[in-house]
PDB file of C-alpha atoms and ligand atoms in Angstrom:
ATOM      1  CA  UNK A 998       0.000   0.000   0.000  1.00  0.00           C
ATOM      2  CA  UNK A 999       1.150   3.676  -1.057  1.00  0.00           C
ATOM      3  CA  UNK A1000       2.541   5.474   1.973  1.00  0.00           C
ATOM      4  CA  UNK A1001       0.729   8.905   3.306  1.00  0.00           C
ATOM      5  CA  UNK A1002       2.396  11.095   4.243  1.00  0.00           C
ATOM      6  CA  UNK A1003       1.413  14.833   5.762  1.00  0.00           C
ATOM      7  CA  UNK A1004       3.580  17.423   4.762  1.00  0.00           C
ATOM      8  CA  UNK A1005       2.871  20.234   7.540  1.00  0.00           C
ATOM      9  CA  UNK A1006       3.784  24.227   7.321  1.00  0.00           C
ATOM     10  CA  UNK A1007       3.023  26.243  10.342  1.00  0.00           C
ATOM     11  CA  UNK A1008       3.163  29.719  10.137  1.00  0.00           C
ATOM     12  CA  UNK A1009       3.984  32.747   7.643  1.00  0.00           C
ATOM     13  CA  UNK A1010       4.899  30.020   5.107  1.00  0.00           C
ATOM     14  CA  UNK A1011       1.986  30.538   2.947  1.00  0.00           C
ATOM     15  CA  UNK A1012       4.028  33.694   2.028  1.00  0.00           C
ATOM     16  CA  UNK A1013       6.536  31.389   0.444  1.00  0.00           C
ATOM     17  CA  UNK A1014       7.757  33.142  -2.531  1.00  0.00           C
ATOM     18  CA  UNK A1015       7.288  36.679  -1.687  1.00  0.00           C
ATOM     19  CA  UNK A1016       8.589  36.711   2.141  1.00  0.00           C
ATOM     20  CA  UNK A1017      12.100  37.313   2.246  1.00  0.00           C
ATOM     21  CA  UNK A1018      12.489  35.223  -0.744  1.00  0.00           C
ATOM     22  CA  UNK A1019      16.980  35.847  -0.286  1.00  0.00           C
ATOM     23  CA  UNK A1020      16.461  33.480   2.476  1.00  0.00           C
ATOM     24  CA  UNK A1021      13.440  31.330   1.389  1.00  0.00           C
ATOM     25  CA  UNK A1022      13.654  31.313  -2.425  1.00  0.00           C
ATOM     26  CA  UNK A1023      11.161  32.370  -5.198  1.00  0.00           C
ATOM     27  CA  UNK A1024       9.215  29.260  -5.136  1.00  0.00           C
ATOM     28  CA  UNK A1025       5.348  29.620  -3.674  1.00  0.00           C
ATOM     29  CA  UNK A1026       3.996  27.106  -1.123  1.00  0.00           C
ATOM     30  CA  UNK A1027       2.037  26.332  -4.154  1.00  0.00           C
ATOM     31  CA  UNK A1028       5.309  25.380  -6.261  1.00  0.00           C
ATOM     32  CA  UNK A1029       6.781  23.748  -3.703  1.00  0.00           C
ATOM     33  CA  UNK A1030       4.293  21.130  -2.781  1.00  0.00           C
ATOM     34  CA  UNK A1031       3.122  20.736  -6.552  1.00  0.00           C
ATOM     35  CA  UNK A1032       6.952  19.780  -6.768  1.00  0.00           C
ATOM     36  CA  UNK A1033       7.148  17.283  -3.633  1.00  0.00           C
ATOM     37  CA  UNK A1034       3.859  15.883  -4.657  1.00  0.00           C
ATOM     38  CA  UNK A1035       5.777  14.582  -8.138  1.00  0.00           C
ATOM     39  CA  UNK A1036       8.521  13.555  -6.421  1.00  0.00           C
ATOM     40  CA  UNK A1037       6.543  11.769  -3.768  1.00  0.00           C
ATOM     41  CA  UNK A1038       4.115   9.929  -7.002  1.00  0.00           C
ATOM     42  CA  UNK A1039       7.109   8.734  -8.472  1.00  0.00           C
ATOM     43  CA  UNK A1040       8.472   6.560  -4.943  1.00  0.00           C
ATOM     44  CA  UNK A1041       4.507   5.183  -5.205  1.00  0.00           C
ATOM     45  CA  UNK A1042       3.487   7.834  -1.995  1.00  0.00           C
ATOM     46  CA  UNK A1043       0.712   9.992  -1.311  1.00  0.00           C
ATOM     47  CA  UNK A1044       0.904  13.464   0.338  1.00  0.00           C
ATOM     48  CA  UNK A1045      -2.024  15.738   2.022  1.00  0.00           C
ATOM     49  CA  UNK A1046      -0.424  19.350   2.670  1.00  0.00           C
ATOM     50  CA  UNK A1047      -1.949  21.395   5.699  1.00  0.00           C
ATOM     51  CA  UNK A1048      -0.480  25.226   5.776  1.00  0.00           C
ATOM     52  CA  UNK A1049      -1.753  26.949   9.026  1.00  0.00           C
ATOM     53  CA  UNK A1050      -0.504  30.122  10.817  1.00  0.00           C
ATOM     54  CA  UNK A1051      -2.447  28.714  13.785  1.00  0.00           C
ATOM     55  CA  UNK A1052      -0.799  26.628  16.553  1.00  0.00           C
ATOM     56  CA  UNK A1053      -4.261  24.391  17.234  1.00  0.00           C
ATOM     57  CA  UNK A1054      -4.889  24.160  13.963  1.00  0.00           C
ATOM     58  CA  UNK A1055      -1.079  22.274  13.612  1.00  0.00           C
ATOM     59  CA  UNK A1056      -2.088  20.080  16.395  1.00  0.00           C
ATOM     60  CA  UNK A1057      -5.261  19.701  15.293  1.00  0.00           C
ATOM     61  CA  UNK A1058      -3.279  17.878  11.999  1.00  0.00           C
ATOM     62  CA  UNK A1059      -1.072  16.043  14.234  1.00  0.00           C
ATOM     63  CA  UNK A1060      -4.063  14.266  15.950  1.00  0.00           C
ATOM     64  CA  UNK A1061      -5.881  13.844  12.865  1.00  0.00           C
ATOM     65  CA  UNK A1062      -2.777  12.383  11.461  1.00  0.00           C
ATOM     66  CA  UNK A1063      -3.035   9.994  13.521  1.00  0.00           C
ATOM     67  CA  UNK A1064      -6.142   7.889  11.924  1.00  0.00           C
ATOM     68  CA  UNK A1065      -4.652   8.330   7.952  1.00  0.00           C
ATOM     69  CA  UNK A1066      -1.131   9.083   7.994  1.00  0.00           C
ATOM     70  CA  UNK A1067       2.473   6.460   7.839  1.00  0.00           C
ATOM     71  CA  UNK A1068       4.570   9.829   8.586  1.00  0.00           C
ATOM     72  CA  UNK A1069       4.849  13.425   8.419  1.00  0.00           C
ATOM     73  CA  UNK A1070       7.564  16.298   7.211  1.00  0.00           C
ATOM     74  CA  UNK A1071       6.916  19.368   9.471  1.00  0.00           C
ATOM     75  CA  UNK A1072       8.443  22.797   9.156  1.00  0.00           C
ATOM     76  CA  UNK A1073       6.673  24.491  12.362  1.00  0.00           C
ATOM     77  CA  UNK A1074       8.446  28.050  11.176  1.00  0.00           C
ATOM     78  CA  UNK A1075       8.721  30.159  14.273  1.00  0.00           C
ATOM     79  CA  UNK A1076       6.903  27.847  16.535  1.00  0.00           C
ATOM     80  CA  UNK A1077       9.852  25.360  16.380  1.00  0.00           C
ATOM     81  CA  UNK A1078      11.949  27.725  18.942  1.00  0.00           C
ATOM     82  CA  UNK A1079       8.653  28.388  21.156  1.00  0.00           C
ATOM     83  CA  UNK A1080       6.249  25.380  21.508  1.00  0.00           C
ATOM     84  CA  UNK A1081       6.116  23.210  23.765  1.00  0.00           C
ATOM     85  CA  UNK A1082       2.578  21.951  22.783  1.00  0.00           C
ATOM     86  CA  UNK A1083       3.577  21.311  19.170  1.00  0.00           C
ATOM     87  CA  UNK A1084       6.458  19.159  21.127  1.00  0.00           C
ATOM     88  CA  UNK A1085       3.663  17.557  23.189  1.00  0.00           C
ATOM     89  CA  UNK A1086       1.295  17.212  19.574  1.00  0.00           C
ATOM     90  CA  UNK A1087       4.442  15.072  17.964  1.00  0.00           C
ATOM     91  CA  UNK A1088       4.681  12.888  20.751  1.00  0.00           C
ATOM     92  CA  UNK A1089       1.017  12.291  20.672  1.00  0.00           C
ATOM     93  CA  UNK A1090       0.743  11.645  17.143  1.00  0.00           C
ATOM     94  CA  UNK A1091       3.176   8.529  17.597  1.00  0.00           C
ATOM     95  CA  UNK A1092       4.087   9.115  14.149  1.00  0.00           C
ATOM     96  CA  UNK A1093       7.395   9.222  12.909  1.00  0.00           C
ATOM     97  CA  UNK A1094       8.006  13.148  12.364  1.00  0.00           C
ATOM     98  CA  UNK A1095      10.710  14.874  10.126  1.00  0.00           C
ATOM     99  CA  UNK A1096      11.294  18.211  11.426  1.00  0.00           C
ATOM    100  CA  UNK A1097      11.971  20.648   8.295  1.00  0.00           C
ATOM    101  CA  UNK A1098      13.533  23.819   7.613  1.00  0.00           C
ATOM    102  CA  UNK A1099      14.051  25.790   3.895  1.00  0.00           C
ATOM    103  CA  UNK A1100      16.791  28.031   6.205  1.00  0.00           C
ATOM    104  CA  UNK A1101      20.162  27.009   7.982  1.00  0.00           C
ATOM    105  CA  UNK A1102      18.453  28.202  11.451  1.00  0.00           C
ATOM    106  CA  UNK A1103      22.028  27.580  12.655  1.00  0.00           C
ATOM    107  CA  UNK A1104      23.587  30.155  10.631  1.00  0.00           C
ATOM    108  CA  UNK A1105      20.928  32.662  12.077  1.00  0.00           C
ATOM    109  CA  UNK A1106      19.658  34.472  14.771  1.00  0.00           C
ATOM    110  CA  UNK A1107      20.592  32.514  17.849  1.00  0.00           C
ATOM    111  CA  UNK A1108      16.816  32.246  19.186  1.00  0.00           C
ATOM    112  CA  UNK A1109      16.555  30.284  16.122  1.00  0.00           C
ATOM    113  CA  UNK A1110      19.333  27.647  17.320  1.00  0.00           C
ATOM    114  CA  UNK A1111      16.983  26.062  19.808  1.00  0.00           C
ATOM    115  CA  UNK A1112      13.945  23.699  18.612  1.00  0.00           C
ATOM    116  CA  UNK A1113      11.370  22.480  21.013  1.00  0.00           C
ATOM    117  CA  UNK A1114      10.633  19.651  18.730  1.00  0.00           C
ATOM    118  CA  UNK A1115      13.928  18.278  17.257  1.00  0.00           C
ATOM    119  CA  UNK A1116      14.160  15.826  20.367  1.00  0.00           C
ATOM    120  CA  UNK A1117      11.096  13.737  19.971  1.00  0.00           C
ATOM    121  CA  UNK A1118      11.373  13.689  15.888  1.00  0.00           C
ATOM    122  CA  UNK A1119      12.834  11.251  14.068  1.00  0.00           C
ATOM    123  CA  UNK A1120      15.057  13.443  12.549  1.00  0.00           C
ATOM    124  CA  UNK A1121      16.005  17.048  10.932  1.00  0.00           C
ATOM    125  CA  UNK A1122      16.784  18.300   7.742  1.00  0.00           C
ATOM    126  CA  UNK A1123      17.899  22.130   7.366  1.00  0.00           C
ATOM    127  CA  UNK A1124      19.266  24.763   5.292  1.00  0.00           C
ATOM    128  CA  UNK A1125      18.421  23.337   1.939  1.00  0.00           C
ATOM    129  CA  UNK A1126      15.714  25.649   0.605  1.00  0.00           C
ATOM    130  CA  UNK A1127      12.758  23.489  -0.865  1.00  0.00           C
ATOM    131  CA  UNK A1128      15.165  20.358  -1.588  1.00  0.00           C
ATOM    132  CA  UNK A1129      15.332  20.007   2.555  1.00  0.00           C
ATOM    133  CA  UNK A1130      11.357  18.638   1.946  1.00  0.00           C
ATOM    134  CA  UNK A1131      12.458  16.365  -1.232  1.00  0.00           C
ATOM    135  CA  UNK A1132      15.779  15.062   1.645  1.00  0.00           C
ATOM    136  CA  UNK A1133      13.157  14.586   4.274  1.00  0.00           C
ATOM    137  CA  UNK A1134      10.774  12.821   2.086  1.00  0.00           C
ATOM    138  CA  UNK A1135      13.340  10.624   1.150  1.00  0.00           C
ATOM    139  CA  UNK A1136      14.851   9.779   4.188  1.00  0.00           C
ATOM    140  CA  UNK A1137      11.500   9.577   5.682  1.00  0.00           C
ATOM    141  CA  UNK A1138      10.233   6.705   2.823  1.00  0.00           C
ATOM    142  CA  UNK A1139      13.608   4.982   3.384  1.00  0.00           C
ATOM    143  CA  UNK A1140      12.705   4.788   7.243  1.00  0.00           C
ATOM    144  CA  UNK A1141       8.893   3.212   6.815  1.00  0.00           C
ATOM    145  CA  UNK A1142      10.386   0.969   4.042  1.00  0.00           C
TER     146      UNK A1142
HETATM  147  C1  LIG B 472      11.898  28.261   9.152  1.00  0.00           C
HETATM  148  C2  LIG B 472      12.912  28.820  10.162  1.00  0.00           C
HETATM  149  C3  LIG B 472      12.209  29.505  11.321  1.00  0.00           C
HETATM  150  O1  LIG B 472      13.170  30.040  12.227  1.00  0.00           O
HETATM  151  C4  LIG B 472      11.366  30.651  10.816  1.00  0.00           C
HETATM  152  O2  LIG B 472      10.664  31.253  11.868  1.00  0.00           O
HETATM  153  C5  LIG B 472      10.439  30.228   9.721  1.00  0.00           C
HETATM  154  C6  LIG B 472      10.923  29.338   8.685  1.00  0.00           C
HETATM  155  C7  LIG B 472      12.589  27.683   7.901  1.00  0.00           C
HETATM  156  O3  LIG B 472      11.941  26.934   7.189  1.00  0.00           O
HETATM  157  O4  LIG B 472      13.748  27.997   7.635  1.00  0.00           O
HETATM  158  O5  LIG B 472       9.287  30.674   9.651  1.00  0.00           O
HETATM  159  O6  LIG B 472      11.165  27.216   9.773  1.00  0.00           O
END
């Protein structure tokens, strides 16, 4: 059976394209999962995409995720350095979770060197603009395989 996976964008990253595009690229949200979704067809898998700038709506997805979903990429944008109930929501989901970035938070501000969530994902890719979803997908496909 075709794996499902939930690719998961928390906030301001519906502005993909047009918000501070030096450090997130020219490619919409749009592009981007359009993209992912070809790449993701082609290994036999099926993505749903949530975008919210809410913080219940995210773990609103994670629960729901739950009932559908094999695994999910997750770029929580700001909340990563802040929530501790997005933390809690990935635990919950007991799903395994691939916490993704388009920037090299590293190389940044240093409030942005600290994730909440890193600990209790599976794993994190970072700093590779769009292709850090195509890397997680990947390495997450390789990991339910
Ligand atoms: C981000 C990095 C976060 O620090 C920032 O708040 C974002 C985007 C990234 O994909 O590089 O909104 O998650």
């Amino acid at each position: 059976m075709a794996q499902q996976i939930l690719v998961l964008n928390g906030p301001n990253l519906n502005l993909l394209g047009t918000r501070e595009p030096e450090i997130y690229g020219t490619d919409t949200l749009d592009d981007m999962v359009a993209e992912l979704t070809g790449i993701a067809a082609e290994r036999g898998a099926k993505l749903r995409h949530v975008q919210s700038n809410h913080e219940g709506t995210l773990i609103d997805a994670l629960h729901d995720a739950r009932e559908w979903a094999n695994g999910v990429i997750f770029n929580p944008g700001a909340y990563t350095h802040t929530s501790i109930a997005l933390r809690d929501a990935v635990i919950s989901s007991e799903l395994p979770v691939v916490e993704t970035h388009l920037s090299n938070v590293h190389a940044r501000e240093e409030f942005r060197h600290r994730s909440m969530l890193s600990g209790v994902c599976l794993g994190v890719v970072l700093g590779f603009g769009k292709h850090s979803y195509a890397a997680a997908l990947d390495a997450l496909l390789r990991h339910l395989d």
